[in-house]
Coordinates of C-alpha atoms in Angstrom, one line a residue:
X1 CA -23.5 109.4 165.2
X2 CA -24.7 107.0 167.7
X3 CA -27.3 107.3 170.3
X4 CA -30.2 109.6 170.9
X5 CA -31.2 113.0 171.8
X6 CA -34.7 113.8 173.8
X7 CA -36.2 117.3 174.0
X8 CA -37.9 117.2 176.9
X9 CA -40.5 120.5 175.8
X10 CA -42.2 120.5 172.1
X11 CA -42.9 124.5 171.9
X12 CA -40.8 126.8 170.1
X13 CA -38.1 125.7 172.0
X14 CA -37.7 122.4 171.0
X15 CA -38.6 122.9 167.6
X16 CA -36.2 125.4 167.7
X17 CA -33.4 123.0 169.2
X18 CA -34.1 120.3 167.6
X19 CA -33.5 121.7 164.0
X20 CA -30.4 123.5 165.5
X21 CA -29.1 120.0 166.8
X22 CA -29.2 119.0 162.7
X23 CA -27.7 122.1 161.4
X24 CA -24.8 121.7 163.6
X25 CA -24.3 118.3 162.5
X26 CA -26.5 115.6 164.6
X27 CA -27.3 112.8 162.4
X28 CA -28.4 110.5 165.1
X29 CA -32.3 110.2 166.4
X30 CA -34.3 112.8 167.9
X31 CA -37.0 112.4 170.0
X32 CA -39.3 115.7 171.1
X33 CA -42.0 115.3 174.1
X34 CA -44.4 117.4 174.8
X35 CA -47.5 117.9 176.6
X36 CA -49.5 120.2 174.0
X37 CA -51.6 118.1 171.2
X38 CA -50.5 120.7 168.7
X39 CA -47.3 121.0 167.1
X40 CA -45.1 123.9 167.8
X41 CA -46.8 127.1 167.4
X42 CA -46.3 131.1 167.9
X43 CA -47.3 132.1 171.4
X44 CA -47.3 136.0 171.2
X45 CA -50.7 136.4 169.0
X46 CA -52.8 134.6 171.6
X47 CA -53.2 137.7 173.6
X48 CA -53.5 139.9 170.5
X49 CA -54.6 138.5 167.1
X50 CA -55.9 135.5 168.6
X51 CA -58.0 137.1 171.3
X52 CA -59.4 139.5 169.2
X53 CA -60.3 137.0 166.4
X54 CA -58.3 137.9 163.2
X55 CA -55.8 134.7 162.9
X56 CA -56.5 131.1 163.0
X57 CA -54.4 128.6 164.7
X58 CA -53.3 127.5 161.4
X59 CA -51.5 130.8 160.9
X60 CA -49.7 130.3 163.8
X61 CA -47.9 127.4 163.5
X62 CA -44.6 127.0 162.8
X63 CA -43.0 124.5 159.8
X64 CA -40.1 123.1 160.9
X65 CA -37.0 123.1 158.6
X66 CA -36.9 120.5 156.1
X67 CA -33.2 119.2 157.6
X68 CA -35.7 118.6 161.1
X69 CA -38.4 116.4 159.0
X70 CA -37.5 112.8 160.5
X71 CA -37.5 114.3 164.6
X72 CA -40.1 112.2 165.8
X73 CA -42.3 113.9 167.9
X74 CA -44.3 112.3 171.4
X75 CA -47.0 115.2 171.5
X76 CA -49.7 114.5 174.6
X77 CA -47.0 113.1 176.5
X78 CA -45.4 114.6 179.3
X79 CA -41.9 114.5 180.9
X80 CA -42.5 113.7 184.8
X81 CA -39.3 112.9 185.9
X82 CA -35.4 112.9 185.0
X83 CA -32.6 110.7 186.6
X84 CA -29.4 112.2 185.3
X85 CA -27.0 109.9 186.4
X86 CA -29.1 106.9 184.5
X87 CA -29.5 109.1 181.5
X88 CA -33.3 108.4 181.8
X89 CA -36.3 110.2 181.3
X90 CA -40.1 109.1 182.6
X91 CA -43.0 109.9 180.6
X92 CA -46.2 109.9 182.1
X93 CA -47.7 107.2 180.7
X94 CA -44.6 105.2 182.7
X95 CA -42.1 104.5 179.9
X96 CA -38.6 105.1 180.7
X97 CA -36.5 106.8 177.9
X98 CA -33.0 106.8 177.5
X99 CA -30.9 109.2 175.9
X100 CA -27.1 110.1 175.4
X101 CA -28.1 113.8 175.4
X102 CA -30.5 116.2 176.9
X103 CA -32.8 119.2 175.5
X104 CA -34.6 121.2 178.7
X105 CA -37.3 123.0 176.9
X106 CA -39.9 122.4 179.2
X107 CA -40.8 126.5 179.3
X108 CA -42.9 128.0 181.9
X109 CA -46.7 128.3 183.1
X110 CA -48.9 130.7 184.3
X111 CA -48.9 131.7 188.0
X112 CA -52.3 131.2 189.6
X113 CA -53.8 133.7 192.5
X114 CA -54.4 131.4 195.7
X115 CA -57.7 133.4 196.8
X116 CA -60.9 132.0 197.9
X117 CA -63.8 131.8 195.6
X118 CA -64.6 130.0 192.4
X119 CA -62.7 128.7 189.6
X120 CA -65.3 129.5 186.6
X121 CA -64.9 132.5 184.8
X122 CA -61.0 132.7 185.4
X123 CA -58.7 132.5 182.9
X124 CA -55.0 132.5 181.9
X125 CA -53.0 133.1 178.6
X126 CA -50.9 130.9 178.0
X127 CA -52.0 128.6 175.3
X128 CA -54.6 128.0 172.2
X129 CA -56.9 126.7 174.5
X130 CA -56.7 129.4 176.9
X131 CA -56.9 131.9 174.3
X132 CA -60.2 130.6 172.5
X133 CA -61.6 129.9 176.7
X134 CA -61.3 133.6 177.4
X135 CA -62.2 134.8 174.0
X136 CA -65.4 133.4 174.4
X137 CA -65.8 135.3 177.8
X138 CA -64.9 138.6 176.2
X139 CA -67.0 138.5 173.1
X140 CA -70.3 137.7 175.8
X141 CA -72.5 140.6 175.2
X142 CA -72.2 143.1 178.4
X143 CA -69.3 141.4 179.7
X144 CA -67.5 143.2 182.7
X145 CA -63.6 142.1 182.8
X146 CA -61.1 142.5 185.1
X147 CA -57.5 141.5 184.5
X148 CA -55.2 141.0 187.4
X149 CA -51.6 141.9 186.7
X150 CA -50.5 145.0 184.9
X151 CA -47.5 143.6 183.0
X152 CA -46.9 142.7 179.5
X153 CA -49.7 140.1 178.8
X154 CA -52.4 141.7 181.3
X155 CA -52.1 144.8 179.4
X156 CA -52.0 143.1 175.7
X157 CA -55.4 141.7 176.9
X158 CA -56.7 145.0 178.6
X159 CA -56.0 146.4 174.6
X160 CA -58.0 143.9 173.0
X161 CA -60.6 143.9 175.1
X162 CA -61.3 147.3 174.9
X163 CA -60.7 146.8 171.0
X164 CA -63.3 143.9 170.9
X165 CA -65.7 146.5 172.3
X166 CA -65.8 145.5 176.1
X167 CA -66.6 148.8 177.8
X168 CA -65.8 147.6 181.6
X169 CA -62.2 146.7 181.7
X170 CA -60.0 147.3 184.5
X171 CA -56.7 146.0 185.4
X172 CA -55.7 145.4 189.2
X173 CA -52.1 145.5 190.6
X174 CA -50.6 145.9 193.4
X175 CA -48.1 148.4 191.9
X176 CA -48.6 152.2 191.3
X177 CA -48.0 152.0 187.4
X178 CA -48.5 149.5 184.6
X179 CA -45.0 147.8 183.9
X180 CA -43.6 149.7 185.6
X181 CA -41.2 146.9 187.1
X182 CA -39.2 146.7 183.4
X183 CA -39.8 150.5 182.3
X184 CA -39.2 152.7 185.1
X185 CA -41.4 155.4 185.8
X186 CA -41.5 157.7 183.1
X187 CA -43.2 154.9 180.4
X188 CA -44.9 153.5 182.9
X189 CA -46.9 156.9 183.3
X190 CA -47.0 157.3 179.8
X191 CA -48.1 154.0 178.9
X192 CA -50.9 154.2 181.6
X193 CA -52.0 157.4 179.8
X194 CA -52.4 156.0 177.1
X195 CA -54.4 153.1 178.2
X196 CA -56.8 155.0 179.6
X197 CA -57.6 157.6 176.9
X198 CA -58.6 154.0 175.1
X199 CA -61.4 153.6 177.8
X200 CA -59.1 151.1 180.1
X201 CA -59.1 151.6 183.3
X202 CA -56.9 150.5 186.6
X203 CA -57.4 150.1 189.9
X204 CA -53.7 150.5 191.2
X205 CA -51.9 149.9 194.3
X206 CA -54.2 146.6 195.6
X207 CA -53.8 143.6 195.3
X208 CA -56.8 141.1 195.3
X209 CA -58.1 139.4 198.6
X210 CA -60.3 137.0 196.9
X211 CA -63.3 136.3 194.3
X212 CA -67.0 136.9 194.7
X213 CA -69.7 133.9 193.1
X214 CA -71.1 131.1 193.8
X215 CA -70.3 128.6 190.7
X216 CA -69.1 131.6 188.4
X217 CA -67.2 134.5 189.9
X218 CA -69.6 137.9 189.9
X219 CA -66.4 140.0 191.3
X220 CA -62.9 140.4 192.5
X221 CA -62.3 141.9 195.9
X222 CA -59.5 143.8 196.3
X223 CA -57.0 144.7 199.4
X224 CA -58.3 148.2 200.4
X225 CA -62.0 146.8 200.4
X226 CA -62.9 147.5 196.7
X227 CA -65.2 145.2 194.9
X228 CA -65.0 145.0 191.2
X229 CA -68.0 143.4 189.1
X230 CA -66.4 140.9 186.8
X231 CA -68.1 138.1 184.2
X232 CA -64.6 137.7 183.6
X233 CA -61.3 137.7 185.1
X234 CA -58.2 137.1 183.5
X235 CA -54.8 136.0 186.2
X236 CA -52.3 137.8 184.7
X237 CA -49.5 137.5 188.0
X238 CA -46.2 135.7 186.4
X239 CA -45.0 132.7 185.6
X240 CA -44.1 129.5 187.0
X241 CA -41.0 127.4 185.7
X242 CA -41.5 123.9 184.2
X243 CA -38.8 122.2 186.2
X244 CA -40.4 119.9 188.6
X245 CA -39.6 116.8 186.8
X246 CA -35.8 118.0 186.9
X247 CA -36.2 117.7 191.0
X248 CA -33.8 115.0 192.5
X249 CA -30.9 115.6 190.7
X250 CA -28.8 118.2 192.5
X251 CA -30.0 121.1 190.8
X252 CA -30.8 124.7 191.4
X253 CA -34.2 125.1 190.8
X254 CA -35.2 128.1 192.3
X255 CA -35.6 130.0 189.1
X256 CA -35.9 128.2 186.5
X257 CA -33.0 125.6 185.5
X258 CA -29.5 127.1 186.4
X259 CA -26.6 126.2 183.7
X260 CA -23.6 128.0 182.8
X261 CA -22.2 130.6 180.5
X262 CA -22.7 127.6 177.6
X263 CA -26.1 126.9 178.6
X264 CA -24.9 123.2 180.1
X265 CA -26.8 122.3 183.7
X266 CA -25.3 121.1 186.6
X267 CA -21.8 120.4 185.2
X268 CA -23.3 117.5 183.1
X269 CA -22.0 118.3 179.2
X270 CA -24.7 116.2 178.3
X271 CA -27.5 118.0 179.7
X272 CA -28.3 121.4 178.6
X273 CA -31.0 124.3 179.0
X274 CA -32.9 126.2 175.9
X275 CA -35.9 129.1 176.2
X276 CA -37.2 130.9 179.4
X277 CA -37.0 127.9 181.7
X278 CA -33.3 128.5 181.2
X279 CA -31.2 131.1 183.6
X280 CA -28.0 131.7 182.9
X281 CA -25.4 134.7 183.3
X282 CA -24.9 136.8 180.3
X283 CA -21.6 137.8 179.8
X284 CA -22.7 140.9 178.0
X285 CA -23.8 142.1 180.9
X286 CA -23.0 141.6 184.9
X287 CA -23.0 137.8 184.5
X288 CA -25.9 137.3 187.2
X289 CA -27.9 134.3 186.4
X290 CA -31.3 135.5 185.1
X291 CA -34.2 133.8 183.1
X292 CA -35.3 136.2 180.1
X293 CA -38.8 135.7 178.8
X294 CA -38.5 137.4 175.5
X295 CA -39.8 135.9 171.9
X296 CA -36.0 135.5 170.3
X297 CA -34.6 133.3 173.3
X298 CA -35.2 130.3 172.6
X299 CA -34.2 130.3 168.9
X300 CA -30.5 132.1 170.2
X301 CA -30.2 129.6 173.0
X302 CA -31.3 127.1 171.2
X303 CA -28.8 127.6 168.4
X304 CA -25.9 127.7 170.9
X305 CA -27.1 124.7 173.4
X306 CA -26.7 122.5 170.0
X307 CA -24.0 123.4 169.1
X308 CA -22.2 123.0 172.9
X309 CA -24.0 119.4 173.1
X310 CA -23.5 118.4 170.0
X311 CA -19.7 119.2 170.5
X312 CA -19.7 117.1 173.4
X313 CA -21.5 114.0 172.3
X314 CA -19.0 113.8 169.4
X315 CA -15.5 114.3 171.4
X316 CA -14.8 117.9 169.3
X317 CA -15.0 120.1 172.5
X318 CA -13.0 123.1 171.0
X319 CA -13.7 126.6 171.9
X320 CA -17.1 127.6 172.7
X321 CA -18.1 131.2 173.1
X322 CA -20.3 132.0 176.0
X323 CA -24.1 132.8 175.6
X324 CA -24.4 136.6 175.6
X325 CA -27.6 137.8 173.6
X326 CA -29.2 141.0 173.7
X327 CA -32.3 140.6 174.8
X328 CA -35.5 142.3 172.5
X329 CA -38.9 142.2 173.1
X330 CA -42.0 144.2 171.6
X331 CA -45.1 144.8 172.8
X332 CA -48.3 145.8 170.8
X333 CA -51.2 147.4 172.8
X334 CA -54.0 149.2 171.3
X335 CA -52.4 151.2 167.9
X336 CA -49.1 151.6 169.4
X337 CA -45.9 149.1 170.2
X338 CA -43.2 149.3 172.8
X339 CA -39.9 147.7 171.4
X340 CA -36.8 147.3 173.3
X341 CA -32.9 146.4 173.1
X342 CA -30.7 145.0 175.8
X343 CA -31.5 144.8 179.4
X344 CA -33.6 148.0 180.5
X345 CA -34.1 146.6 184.3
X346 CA -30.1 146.9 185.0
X347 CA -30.5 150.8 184.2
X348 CA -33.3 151.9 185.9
X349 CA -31.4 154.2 188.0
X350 CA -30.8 156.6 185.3
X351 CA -33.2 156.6 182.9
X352 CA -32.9 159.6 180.1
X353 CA -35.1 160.8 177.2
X354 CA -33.5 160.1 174.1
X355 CA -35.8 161.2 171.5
X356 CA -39.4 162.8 171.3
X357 CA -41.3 163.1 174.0
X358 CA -43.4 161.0 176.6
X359 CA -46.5 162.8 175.5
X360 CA -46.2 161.3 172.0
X361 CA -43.2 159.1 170.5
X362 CA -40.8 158.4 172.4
X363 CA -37.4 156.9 172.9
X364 CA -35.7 155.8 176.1
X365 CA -32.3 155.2 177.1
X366 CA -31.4 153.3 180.1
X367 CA -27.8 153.6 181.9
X368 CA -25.6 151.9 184.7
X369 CA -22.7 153.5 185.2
X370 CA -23.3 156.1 182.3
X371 CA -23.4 153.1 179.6
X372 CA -26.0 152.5 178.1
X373 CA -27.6 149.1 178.6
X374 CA -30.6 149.4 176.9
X375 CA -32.9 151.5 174.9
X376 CA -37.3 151.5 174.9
X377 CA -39.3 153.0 172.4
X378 CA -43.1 153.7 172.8
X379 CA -45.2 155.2 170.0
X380 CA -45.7 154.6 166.4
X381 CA -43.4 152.6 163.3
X382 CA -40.9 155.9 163.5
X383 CA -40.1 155.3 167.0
X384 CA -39.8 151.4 167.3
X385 CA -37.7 151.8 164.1
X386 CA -35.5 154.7 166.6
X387 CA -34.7 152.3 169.2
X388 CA -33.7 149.5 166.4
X389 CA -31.0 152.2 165.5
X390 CA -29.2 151.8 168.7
X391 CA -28.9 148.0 168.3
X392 CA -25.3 148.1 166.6
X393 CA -24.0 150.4 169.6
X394 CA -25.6 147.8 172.3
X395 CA -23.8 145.1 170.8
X396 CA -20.8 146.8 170.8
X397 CA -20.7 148.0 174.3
X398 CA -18.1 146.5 176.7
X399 CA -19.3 143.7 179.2
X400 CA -20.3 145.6 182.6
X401 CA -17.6 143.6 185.0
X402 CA -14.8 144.4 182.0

């Protein structure tokens, strides 16, 4: 095969592309960029194992597949700019790159509070570096923390905190429950019960008006007039697609990268979209374009977007499935894991106990128009292995606009 493929993103998700692109039959170069010195590595521990000291970066990174051993691989190096039209891409050390097909892996950042007061003492989770920044905060004898943002990573990091023997630590959020934006109300009680009976606590319903300090913040004022000490402070508030360099192109940004049911963007065969910068419709479900920040993504989108691009570049179109995953995620926090199948969010209005009870294991079943659309456990192995047991019916279940 002639001509070569870039990767614009060298995280899982172009590691994960670019041995997908070989096993569905690319013999041509492959070029991955990306901005990290490290070679692709496993993001989930860095707010668990990582933080709290038991695994070494070595542990975490992943070997690519032997058929993936002649990618070449630009890491330090970042993509600022696209022209699709030219089939270009500009690195930021000014050297134009052409290609005959497209990887968007570029992922996503963290979101940063825009509040007066100082930097120091501020931290994000989002790679090694922040991870081995904030541990050293946390392990500071007498350290008070405060994480801002109750959601999957601030309360991973509330966890091991209080497990690294941090006595102060209290998450802020604006909302009246912990997750409770994915979970609904009933886990979101239970999970903040939980969290607390570990010594965590929460200062719910504010949001933060700024930071107190000179050159190191000393506390985190809130909304309602609070002020919380702090040594440290960890921005847990979201995340920020990777997709300025994309700009000038006629694309819709405004969440991510938007491609289509076969992960293609902008109508260009040759372009297409892999991981959580990606938001596409999901025929399994309602077929709403949505970005999906879970763990498995980019290896499932990854395996299709090769297999649609590599299709293309070598004139055998055929028939190409649309992308319709179901979504899983887990969640460890203190001695006990939330795992979930399919799309929770979607069946919010109708939210049913399944098995146990909220007080102690617990399974959840989530409906939209009395189908079930996606299952949460909370608890121990018994319960996470419940909610794997209603993966076979998920998969099974007719699309929601069938």
């Amino acid at each position: 095969m002639a001509g070569r493929i870039v990767v614009a993103g060298a995280s899982m998700g172009g590691l994960r592309a670019a041995e997908q692109l070989r096993a569905a039959g690319w013999t041509g170069p492959i070029t991955v960029v990306g901005d990290e010195p490290h070679m692709p590595y496993n993001r989930p521990p860095l707010s668990k194992e990582v933080l709290a000291g038991k695994a070494p970066f070595e542990s975490l990174a992943f070997t690519p597949k032997a058929a993936a051993a002649d990618v070449e691989w630009r890491l330090g190096t970042k993509v600022v700019a696209a022209r699709l039209a030219e089939r270009t891409v500009e690195l930021d050390d000014g050297e134009v790159m052409p290609y005959d097909g497209l990887v968007v892996a570029t992922g996503m950042r963290p979101r940063r509070l825009r509040c007066p007061g100082p930097l120091a003492g501020r931290h994000t989770v989002r790679t090694l570096a922040d991870a081995q920044g904030l541990r050293d905060g946390l392990t500071r004898p007498g350290a008070r923390v405060v994480v801002v943002g109750a959601g999957f990573i601030g309360c991973e990091v509330a966890a091991t905190a209080v497990g690294l023997g941090v006595h102060e630590v209290t998450v802020v959020d604006p909302l009246p429950l912990p997750m409770v934006g994915p979970l609904g109300e009933l886990l979101a009680r239970a999970l903040l019960k939980r969290h607390e009976e570990r010594g965590v606590r929460f200062a719910l319903g504010a949001g933060v008006a700024g930071f107190e300090g000179e050159d190191r913040v000393t506390g985190v004022a809130l909304s309602d007039g609070t002020v919380l000490p702090a040594d440290v402070v960890v921005e847990s508030v979201g995340s920020l697609a990777n997709v300025e360099w994309l700009r000038g192109n006629d694309l819709d940004l405004t969440d991510g990268v938007l491609t289509c049911e076969r992960l293609r963007v902008g109508g260009r065969p040759e372009v297409v979209a892999v991981g959580d910068v990606a938001r596409f419709p999901n025929a399994r479900y309602d077929g709403v374009p949505r970005r999906v920040e879970h763990w498995s993504i980019p290896t499932e989108s990854a395996k299709h977007a090769a297999k649609a691009l590599v299709a293309h570049l070598s004139d055998a179109e055929g028939e190409l499935a649309p992308f319709a995953p179901l979504p899983t995620f887990w969640s460890d926090q203190h001695d006990f894991r939330l795992q979930s199948f399919g799309v929770p969010v979607l069946g919010l209005d109708d939210v049913r106990v399944l098995d146990g009870d909220p007080d102690g294991d617990v399974l959840v079943g989530y409906h939209a128009d009395d189908r079930l659309v996606g299952v949460v456990a909370l608890g121990g192995h018994s319960a996470a292995m419940g909610a794997a047991r209603y993966r076979a019916q998920l998969l099974k279940q007719p699309a929601l606009t069938a």
